[in-house]
Amino acid sequence: MVSGGSARQADSVRRCQGCGAALAADNTASICGKCHREQRDQLRTPPTQLSRSFFETPEFQAAFESHHIGKVFKAYRNHPRHLKLFGKGLNQDHLGRWLGLNQSQVSRIENGPPEQNITILTGYARALHLPPELLWFAFPGQRLARFTTAPIEAAPADTDTGFVPNIQDADSLIAQIVGSSSSNDAVSQLSYATSSIAESHTQAPARHVMTQVYNLHEQAQILLGMPNQRLSQKRELYRIESELLAHSCLLLDDLRQNGVAQKYGAAALIFAKEGGVSEATARTALAKALRWAERLIESADMARIGYEQSPSTPIRIQLASQEANASALMGNIPRAREALNRAGIAADSVSQDSGESAWSFPVARQAIFALSVALQARDPEAAIEAVARADASWATGAPLVSANWAQIRIGAGIANLLKGSLDATIEEVAPVLELSPELRISTVTAYMRQLEQELCDPRFRGNGDVLQLRQDIKEFDSGALSIIRLPEPE
């Protein structure tokens, strides 16, 4: 029989909130030393042995159904298990350490738009050991998201035309690569897939194409790592990888990721050199990246070297045009015009391709570069002539690419402004302002900013139409999408 004093003493014993064991008299914490060590160990890395029931809370269910990885982060951090173990949810800083992110990055992911890049989503899911069967996306090597997207032409944001690019679905392309019976078959399938994705470049928003290009890049890396590759296979894989990296460079520039774009372009050039293959695609992509980094002399020289080395293909026209553009931007109009002249000569001797590939350079794109040089030279008549060439090509049935169309319309607006016709400028630019946000790539927004700078001229001070157009341009630019992050090339 326990005496009253002993009963009161037993009641006063402090117990661990984790396991219920009695706490030592000198332990002022709420848990015992053993539980404290277990908590510390559990905080070092994400737990790997989580039961399916862990993810069956209402918060997790809603997060998975939202297709938003940031909401999954919140559900994970505030899970009842963490509340019980640690007395509070995991903070953003701690979750970030598990994922290789800082607190502000976790906050942006939780509160920003849904992440779209499959590679990034896969990395987060694997780090937190999220069950694949609960996810709204598939890991690389499993079935991939289907390649569908919005229409390419300027249309109201609420218009649904059900556009699907007229290319083979990337799922089946990669499935053929993985399932090929020999290395030779796998390399051939990868080459075909790379060409097919390049043809889709103008048919879909850049972030959609980027996902597919990066998936093919991963497959190329796998094949490059296989033993006993023949020299011819290795060389062909270097060529493919160079093209994929160069294509990535183009897309990343479009998505305002210039720093990473330059590294992809440099890697593309290295693979081309190592494989002993044409450097044209790598140099045209890198010339573009250098131009956006305002490294204009390097951009012009990169393009000139590429032009000298390029075979007689549309890339040769593009490289001469890129040299002209970079030269005009740094104020060397004579060099710019000489390069444009070489581009025209090359165009006369080159057979045009589909006009839709990442490496195509149809009349409309040639006109854009001539337009850029004319605007830098403050020559509105030459600019209007370039606009007319683009419009004439589209009138005869040439493929109309939304970004090219937008640049031509804005450039026409700037040219009319130089001629003193504000009404004509507003008329040219108005339809571009309706362009879907995901189609407002960097080349388009750069032209808009150039127009906005022209509108700052003192002669327009107090003009209500100009003030409204400047406001519309700022909203256009802020609505542009650039939601993609990729690892740097190895």
Coordinates of C-alpha atoms in Angstrom, one line a residue:
M1 CA 0.0 0.0 0.0
V2 CA 1.4 3.4 -1.1
S3 CA 1.4 6.0 1.6
G4 CA -0.1 9.5 0.9
G5 CA 3.4 11.0 0.8
S6 CA 4.6 8.5 -1.7
A7 CA 1.6 9.0 -3.9
R8 CA 2.1 12.8 -3.9
Q9 CA 5.8 12.2 -4.7
A10 CA 4.9 9.9 -7.6
D11 CA 2.4 12.5 -9.0
S12 CA 5.1 15.2 -9.0
V13 CA 7.5 13.2 -11.1
R14 CA 8.0 14.9 -14.4
R15 CA 7.7 12.7 -17.5
C16 CA 9.1 12.8 -21.0
Q17 CA 6.5 14.1 -23.5
G18 CA 7.9 11.8 -26.1
C19 CA 8.1 8.3 -24.4
G20 CA 6.6 8.9 -21.0
A21 CA 9.8 8.0 -19.0
A22 CA 10.6 9.8 -15.8
L23 CA 12.8 12.8 -16.3
A24 CA 15.9 13.2 -14.3
A25 CA 15.8 15.9 -11.6
D26 CA 18.4 18.0 -13.3
N27 CA 16.7 17.8 -16.7
T28 CA 14.8 21.0 -17.2
A29 CA 13.6 20.1 -20.7
S30 CA 10.3 18.4 -21.6
I31 CA 11.8 15.3 -23.1
C32 CA 14.4 12.8 -22.0
G33 CA 18.0 12.5 -23.3
K34 CA 17.1 9.5 -25.5
C35 CA 14.2 11.3 -27.2
H36 CA 16.3 14.4 -27.6
R37 CA 19.0 12.3 -29.5
E38 CA 16.3 10.7 -31.6
Q39 CA 14.8 14.2 -32.5
R40 CA 18.3 15.5 -33.3
D41 CA 19.0 12.5 -35.6
Q42 CA 15.6 12.9 -37.3
L43 CA 16.3 16.5 -38.0
R44 CA 19.5 15.9 -39.9
T45 CA 17.8 14.3 -42.9
P46 CA 14.3 13.6 -44.0
P47 CA 12.9 10.4 -42.6
T48 CA 13.1 7.5 -45.1
Q49 CA 10.7 5.0 -43.5
L50 CA 7.4 6.8 -43.6
S51 CA 4.2 4.7 -43.8
R52 CA 1.6 5.4 -46.4
S53 CA -0.7 6.6 -43.6
F54 CA 1.7 9.5 -43.0
F55 CA 0.5 11.0 -46.3
E56 CA -3.2 10.4 -45.8
T57 CA -4.0 13.5 -43.9
P58 CA -6.6 15.9 -45.3
E59 CA -3.9 18.5 -45.7
F60 CA -1.7 16.2 -47.8
Q61 CA -4.7 15.1 -49.8
A62 CA -5.6 18.7 -50.7
A63 CA -2.0 19.5 -51.4
F64 CA -1.5 16.6 -53.9
E65 CA -4.9 17.4 -55.6
S66 CA -3.7 21.0 -56.1
H67 CA -0.7 19.9 -58.1
H68 CA 1.3 22.5 -56.2
I69 CA 4.6 21.3 -54.6
G70 CA 4.6 24.3 -52.3
K71 CA 1.4 23.2 -50.7
V72 CA 2.9 19.7 -50.3
F73 CA 5.8 21.4 -48.5
K74 CA 3.4 23.1 -46.1
A75 CA 1.5 19.9 -45.4
Y76 CA 4.8 18.1 -44.7
R77 CA 6.1 20.9 -42.4
N78 CA 2.9 21.1 -40.4
H79 CA 2.2 17.3 -40.2
P80 CA 0.8 16.1 -36.8
R81 CA 3.8 13.8 -36.4
H82 CA 6.2 16.8 -36.4
L83 CA 3.9 18.7 -34.0
K84 CA 4.1 15.7 -31.6
L85 CA 7.8 15.0 -32.0
F86 CA 9.1 18.6 -32.0
G87 CA 6.3 20.5 -30.3
K88 CA 5.9 22.6 -33.5
G89 CA 6.0 22.1 -37.2
L90 CA 9.3 22.2 -39.2
N91 CA 10.2 25.7 -40.2
Q92 CA 11.0 26.7 -43.8
D93 CA 14.7 27.0 -43.0
H94 CA 14.9 23.4 -41.8
L95 CA 13.0 22.0 -44.8
G96 CA 15.2 24.1 -47.1
R97 CA 18.4 22.5 -45.7
W98 CA 16.9 19.1 -46.6
L99 CA 16.2 20.3 -50.1
G100 CA 19.3 22.4 -50.8
L101 CA 17.3 25.6 -50.6
N102 CA 17.4 28.7 -48.3
Q103 CA 14.3 29.9 -46.3
S104 CA 13.4 32.6 -48.9
Q105 CA 13.4 30.0 -51.7
V106 CA 11.1 27.7 -49.8
S107 CA 8.8 30.6 -49.0
R108 CA 8.6 31.5 -52.7
I109 CA 7.9 27.9 -53.7
E110 CA 5.1 27.6 -51.1
N111 CA 3.5 30.9 -51.9
G112 CA 4.3 31.4 -55.6
P113 CA 2.9 29.7 -58.7
P114 CA 3.1 25.9 -59.1
E115 CA 6.5 24.6 -60.2
Q116 CA 6.2 23.1 -63.7
N117 CA 9.6 21.5 -64.3
I118 CA 9.5 17.7 -64.0
T119 CA 13.2 17.4 -63.1
I120 CA 12.9 19.9 -60.2
L121 CA 9.7 18.3 -59.0
T122 CA 11.3 14.9 -59.1
G123 CA 14.2 16.1 -57.0
Y124 CA 11.9 17.4 -54.3
A125 CA 9.8 14.3 -54.3
R126 CA 12.7 12.0 -53.9
A127 CA 14.3 14.1 -51.2
L128 CA 11.2 13.9 -49.1
H129 CA 10.4 10.3 -50.1
L130 CA 6.9 11.2 -51.4
P131 CA 5.0 8.2 -52.7
P132 CA 5.1 8.2 -56.5
E133 CA 1.6 6.9 -56.7
L134 CA 0.3 10.0 -55.0
L135 CA 2.0 12.5 -57.3
W136 CA 0.6 14.3 -60.4
F137 CA 3.8 13.8 -62.4
A138 CA 6.1 10.9 -63.3
F139 CA 9.7 10.4 -62.5
P140 CA 12.2 10.4 -65.5
G141 CA 12.4 6.9 -66.8
Q142 CA 8.7 6.3 -66.0
R143 CA 5.9 7.6 -68.1
L144 CA 6.4 11.4 -68.7
A145 CA 3.8 14.2 -68.9
R146 CA 2.2 14.5 -72.3
F147 CA 3.4 17.3 -74.6
T148 CA 0.3 19.5 -74.9
T149 CA 0.1 23.3 -74.8
A150 CA -1.7 26.4 -75.7
P151 CA -2.0 27.9 -79.2
I152 CA 1.0 29.8 -80.5
E153 CA -0.8 32.7 -82.1
A154 CA -1.9 35.8 -80.2
A155 CA -5.2 35.0 -78.7
P156 CA -7.2 36.1 -75.6
A157 CA -6.0 34.3 -72.5
D158 CA -9.5 32.7 -72.0
T159 CA -9.5 31.2 -75.5
D160 CA -9.0 27.4 -75.7
T161 CA -8.4 26.1 -79.2
G162 CA -7.1 22.7 -78.1
F163 CA -3.8 23.1 -80.0
V164 CA -1.4 20.1 -79.9
P165 CA 2.0 20.3 -81.6
N166 CA 2.2 18.2 -84.7
I167 CA 5.1 16.1 -83.5
Q168 CA 5.5 12.7 -82.0
D169 CA 4.7 12.6 -78.3
A170 CA 7.8 12.8 -76.2
D171 CA 6.6 9.8 -74.1
S172 CA 6.8 7.5 -77.1
L173 CA 10.1 8.9 -78.3
I174 CA 11.8 8.3 -75.0
A175 CA 10.1 5.0 -74.6
Q176 CA 11.6 3.9 -77.9
I177 CA 15.1 5.0 -76.7
V178 CA 14.8 3.2 -73.4
G179 CA 13.4 0.0 -75.1
S180 CA 15.8 -0.1 -78.0
S181 CA 17.4 -3.5 -78.4
S182 CA 20.9 -2.2 -79.0
S183 CA 23.0 0.8 -78.4
N184 CA 22.9 1.6 -82.1
D185 CA 19.1 1.7 -82.0
A186 CA 19.1 3.8 -78.9
V187 CA 21.4 6.4 -80.4
S188 CA 19.3 6.5 -83.6
Q189 CA 16.1 7.0 -81.7
L190 CA 17.7 9.7 -79.6
S191 CA 18.9 11.5 -82.7
Y192 CA 15.4 11.3 -84.1
A193 CA 13.8 12.6 -80.9
T194 CA 16.3 15.5 -80.7
S195 CA 15.4 16.6 -84.3
S196 CA 11.7 16.2 -83.5
I197 CA 11.9 18.4 -80.4
A198 CA 13.9 21.0 -82.3
E199 CA 11.0 21.1 -84.8
S200 CA 8.6 21.8 -82.0
H201 CA 10.6 24.9 -80.9
T202 CA 8.2 27.4 -82.4
Q203 CA 5.0 25.4 -81.8
A204 CA 4.8 25.6 -78.0
P205 CA 5.8 27.9 -75.1
A206 CA 9.5 27.8 -74.2
R207 CA 9.0 26.2 -70.8
H208 CA 7.0 23.3 -72.2
V209 CA 9.7 22.6 -74.8
M210 CA 12.4 23.0 -72.2
T211 CA 11.1 20.1 -70.2
Q212 CA 11.2 17.8 -73.1
V213 CA 14.7 18.9 -74.2
Y214 CA 16.0 18.3 -70.7
N215 CA 14.5 14.8 -70.5
L216 CA 16.3 14.0 -73.8
H217 CA 19.5 15.5 -72.3
E218 CA 19.2 13.0 -69.4
Q219 CA 18.8 10.1 -71.8
A220 CA 21.9 11.3 -73.7
Q221 CA 23.9 11.3 -70.4
I222 CA 22.8 7.8 -69.7
L223 CA 23.9 6.5 -73.1
L224 CA 27.2 8.4 -72.8
G225 CA 27.8 6.5 -69.6
M226 CA 27.3 3.1 -71.1
P227 CA 30.5 1.0 -71.5
N228 CA 31.9 -0.3 -74.7
Q229 CA 30.6 2.5 -76.9
R230 CA 32.1 2.4 -80.4
L231 CA 33.9 5.5 -81.6
S232 CA 31.2 6.3 -84.2
Q233 CA 28.5 6.0 -81.5
K234 CA 30.4 8.2 -79.1
R235 CA 30.9 10.8 -81.7
E236 CA 27.2 10.8 -82.7
L237 CA 26.2 11.1 -79.0
Y238 CA 28.5 14.1 -78.6
R239 CA 26.8 15.7 -81.6
I240 CA 23.4 15.0 -80.1
E241 CA 24.3 16.3 -76.7
S242 CA 25.8 19.4 -78.2
E243 CA 22.6 20.1 -80.0
L244 CA 20.5 19.5 -76.9
L245 CA 22.6 21.7 -74.8
A246 CA 22.5 24.4 -77.5
H247 CA 18.7 24.1 -77.7
S248 CA 18.6 24.4 -73.9
C249 CA 20.7 27.6 -74.1
L250 CA 18.2 29.2 -76.6
L251 CA 15.2 28.3 -74.4
L252 CA 16.8 29.4 -71.1
D253 CA 17.5 32.8 -72.7
D254 CA 13.9 33.0 -73.7
L255 CA 13.0 32.3 -70.1
R256 CA 15.3 35.0 -68.7
Q257 CA 17.8 32.6 -67.3
N258 CA 20.8 34.1 -69.0
G259 CA 23.5 33.0 -66.6
V260 CA 22.6 29.3 -66.8
A261 CA 22.0 29.7 -70.6
Q262 CA 25.7 30.8 -71.1
K263 CA 26.9 27.7 -69.3
Y264 CA 24.7 25.4 -71.4
G265 CA 26.0 27.2 -74.5
A266 CA 29.6 26.8 -73.4
A267 CA 29.0 23.1 -72.7
A268 CA 27.4 22.7 -76.1
L269 CA 30.5 24.1 -77.8
I270 CA 32.8 21.8 -75.8
F271 CA 30.8 18.7 -76.8
A272 CA 30.9 19.8 -80.5
K273 CA 34.7 20.3 -80.3
E274 CA 35.2 16.9 -78.5
G275 CA 33.1 15.1 -81.1
G276 CA 34.7 16.8 -84.0
V277 CA 31.3 17.9 -85.3
S278 CA 29.9 21.2 -86.6
E279 CA 30.0 24.0 -84.0
A280 CA 27.3 26.0 -85.8
T281 CA 24.4 25.3 -83.4
A282 CA 26.5 25.8 -80.3
R283 CA 28.0 29.1 -81.6
T284 CA 24.6 30.5 -82.6
A285 CA 23.1 29.7 -79.2
L286 CA 26.1 31.1 -77.4
A287 CA 26.2 34.2 -79.5
K288 CA 22.6 34.8 -78.5
A289 CA 23.4 34.3 -74.8
L290 CA 26.4 36.6 -74.9
R291 CA 24.2 39.3 -76.6
W292 CA 21.7 39.1 -73.8
A293 CA 24.5 39.4 -71.3
E294 CA 25.5 42.6 -73.2
R295 CA 28.9 41.0 -74.0
L296 CA 28.4 42.5 -77.5
I297 CA 32.0 42.2 -78.9
E298 CA 32.2 38.6 -77.8
S299 CA 28.8 37.9 -79.3
A300 CA 29.7 39.4 -82.6
D301 CA 33.0 37.6 -82.7
M302 CA 31.4 34.3 -81.7
A303 CA 28.9 34.7 -84.5
R304 CA 31.5 35.6 -87.1
I305 CA 33.6 32.5 -86.2
G306 CA 30.5 30.4 -86.5
Y307 CA 29.7 31.9 -89.9
E308 CA 33.1 31.1 -91.2
Q309 CA 32.9 27.5 -90.1
S310 CA 29.2 26.9 -90.9
P311 CA 28.0 24.7 -93.7
S312 CA 25.6 26.2 -96.2
T313 CA 22.4 25.9 -94.1
P314 CA 20.0 28.4 -92.5
I315 CA 22.3 28.6 -89.5
R316 CA 24.9 30.4 -91.7
I317 CA 22.4 33.1 -92.4
Q318 CA 21.5 33.4 -88.7
L319 CA 25.1 33.7 -87.6
A320 CA 25.8 36.6 -90.0
S321 CA 22.6 38.2 -88.8
Q322 CA 23.6 37.8 -85.2
E323 CA 27.0 39.4 -85.9
A324 CA 25.1 42.3 -87.5
N325 CA 22.8 42.7 -84.5
A326 CA 25.5 42.7 -81.9
S327 CA 27.6 45.1 -84.0
A328 CA 24.7 47.5 -84.3
L329 CA 24.0 47.4 -80.6
M330 CA 27.6 48.4 -79.8
G331 CA 27.3 51.2 -82.4
N332 CA 29.4 49.7 -85.2
I333 CA 26.8 50.3 -88.0
P334 CA 29.2 49.7 -90.9
R335 CA 30.1 46.3 -89.6
A336 CA 26.5 45.6 -88.9
R337 CA 25.5 46.4 -92.5
E338 CA 28.4 44.4 -94.0
A339 CA 27.3 41.4 -91.9
L340 CA 23.7 41.9 -93.1
N341 CA 24.9 41.9 -96.7
R342 CA 26.7 38.6 -96.1
A343 CA 23.5 37.2 -94.5
G344 CA 21.6 38.2 -97.7
I345 CA 24.2 36.5 -99.9
A346 CA 24.0 33.3 -97.8
A347 CA 20.2 33.4 -98.0
D348 CA 20.4 33.3 -101.8
S349 CA 22.4 30.1 -101.8
V350 CA 20.7 28.2 -98.9
S351 CA 17.7 26.0 -99.3
Q352 CA 15.1 26.8 -96.6
D353 CA 13.8 24.1 -94.3
S354 CA 10.5 23.9 -92.4
G355 CA 10.9 27.3 -90.9
E356 CA 9.7 26.0 -87.6
S357 CA 12.9 24.4 -86.1
A358 CA 15.1 25.9 -83.4
W359 CA 17.7 26.2 -86.2
S360 CA 15.5 27.6 -88.9
F361 CA 16.0 31.1 -90.2
P362 CA 13.1 32.0 -92.5
V363 CA 12.5 35.3 -94.1
A364 CA 10.6 36.7 -91.2
R365 CA 13.5 36.1 -88.8
Q366 CA 15.9 37.6 -91.3
A367 CA 13.6 40.6 -91.3
I368 CA 13.7 40.9 -87.5
F369 CA 17.5 41.2 -87.5
A370 CA 17.4 43.8 -90.4
L371 CA 14.8 45.6 -88.4
S372 CA 17.0 45.7 -85.3
V373 CA 19.9 47.1 -87.2
A374 CA 17.7 49.7 -88.8
L375 CA 16.3 50.8 -85.5
Q376 CA 19.8 51.1 -84.0
A377 CA 20.8 53.2 -87.0
R378 CA 17.7 55.4 -86.4
D379 CA 16.6 54.6 -90.0
P380 CA 12.8 54.2 -89.9
E381 CA 12.5 53.8 -93.6
A382 CA 14.8 50.7 -93.6
A383 CA 12.9 49.4 -90.6
I384 CA 9.5 49.7 -92.4
E385 CA 11.0 47.9 -95.4
A386 CA 12.1 45.0 -93.1
V387 CA 8.6 44.8 -91.6
A388 CA 7.1 44.7 -95.1
R389 CA 9.4 41.7 -96.0
A390 CA 8.1 39.8 -92.9
D391 CA 4.5 40.5 -93.6
A392 CA 4.9 39.6 -97.3
S393 CA 6.4 36.2 -96.3
W394 CA 3.5 35.4 -94.0
A395 CA 1.0 36.5 -96.6
T396 CA 2.4 33.8 -98.9
G397 CA 1.9 31.1 -96.3
A398 CA 5.2 31.0 -94.4
P399 CA 4.8 29.7 -90.8
L400 CA 3.8 32.5 -88.4
V401 CA 5.6 32.3 -85.1
S402 CA 4.1 34.3 -82.3
A403 CA 7.4 35.7 -81.0
N404 CA 8.5 36.7 -84.4
W405 CA 5.2 38.3 -85.2
A406 CA 5.3 40.2 -81.9
Q407 CA 8.8 41.6 -82.5
I408 CA 7.8 42.7 -86.0
R409 CA 4.7 44.5 -84.8
I410 CA 6.6 46.3 -81.9
G411 CA 9.5 47.1 -84.2
A412 CA 7.0 48.6 -86.7
G413 CA 5.6 50.6 -83.8
I414 CA 9.0 52.0 -82.9
A415 CA 9.7 52.9 -86.6
N416 CA 6.4 54.8 -86.8
L417 CA 7.2 56.6 -83.6
L418 CA 10.6 57.7 -85.1
K419 CA 8.6 59.0 -88.1
G420 CA 6.3 60.9 -85.7
S421 CA 3.1 58.8 -86.0
L422 CA 1.9 58.0 -82.5
D423 CA -1.4 56.7 -83.8
A424 CA 0.3 54.2 -86.1
T425 CA 2.5 53.0 -83.2
I426 CA -0.5 52.3 -80.9
E427 CA -2.3 50.5 -83.8
E428 CA 0.7 48.2 -84.4
V429 CA 1.4 47.4 -80.7
A430 CA -2.2 47.0 -79.4
P431 CA -2.7 43.3 -80.6
V432 CA 0.7 42.3 -79.1
L433 CA -0.5 43.5 -75.6
E434 CA -3.0 40.6 -75.7
L435 CA -0.3 38.0 -76.1
S436 CA -0.5 35.1 -73.6
P437 CA 1.9 35.5 -70.7
E438 CA 3.8 32.3 -71.4
L439 CA 4.5 33.5 -74.9
R440 CA 6.1 36.8 -73.8
I441 CA 9.6 35.6 -74.1
S442 CA 12.7 37.8 -73.5
T443 CA 13.1 38.8 -77.2
V444 CA 9.5 40.2 -77.1
T445 CA 9.7 41.9 -73.8
A446 CA 13.1 43.5 -74.8
Y447 CA 11.4 45.1 -77.8
M448 CA 8.6 46.3 -75.6
R449 CA 11.1 47.9 -73.2
Q450 CA 12.8 49.6 -76.2
L451 CA 9.5 51.1 -77.2
E452 CA 8.8 52.2 -73.6
Q453 CA 12.2 54.0 -73.6
E454 CA 11.3 55.8 -76.9
L455 CA 8.0 56.9 -75.3
C456 CA 10.0 58.7 -72.5
D457 CA 11.0 61.4 -75.0
P458 CA 10.1 64.8 -73.6
R459 CA 7.9 65.6 -76.6
F460 CA 5.4 63.0 -75.3
R461 CA 5.3 64.5 -71.8
G462 CA 1.7 64.8 -70.6
N463 CA 0.2 62.9 -73.5
G464 CA -2.6 60.7 -72.1
D465 CA -2.3 58.1 -74.9
V466 CA 1.4 57.7 -74.2
L467 CA 1.0 57.4 -70.5
Q468 CA -1.6 54.7 -71.0
L469 CA 0.6 52.8 -73.4
R470 CA 3.6 53.0 -71.1
Q471 CA 1.4 51.6 -68.3
D472 CA 0.2 48.8 -70.6
I473 CA 3.8 47.9 -71.5
K474 CA 4.8 47.7 -67.8
E475 CA 1.9 45.4 -67.1
F476 CA 2.8 43.3 -70.2
D477 CA 6.4 42.9 -68.9
S478 CA 5.4 42.1 -65.4
G479 CA 3.0 39.4 -66.6
A480 CA 5.6 37.5 -68.6
L481 CA 6.4 34.0 -67.3
S482 CA 9.9 32.7 -66.6
I483 CA 9.2 29.9 -64.2
I484 CA 11.9 27.4 -64.7
R485 CA 15.1 26.4 -62.9
L486 CA 17.5 23.8 -64.1
P487 CA 20.7 22.4 -62.7
E488 CA 23.9 23.7 -64.3
P489 CA 25.4 21.4 -66.9
E490 CA 28.1 19.0 -65.7

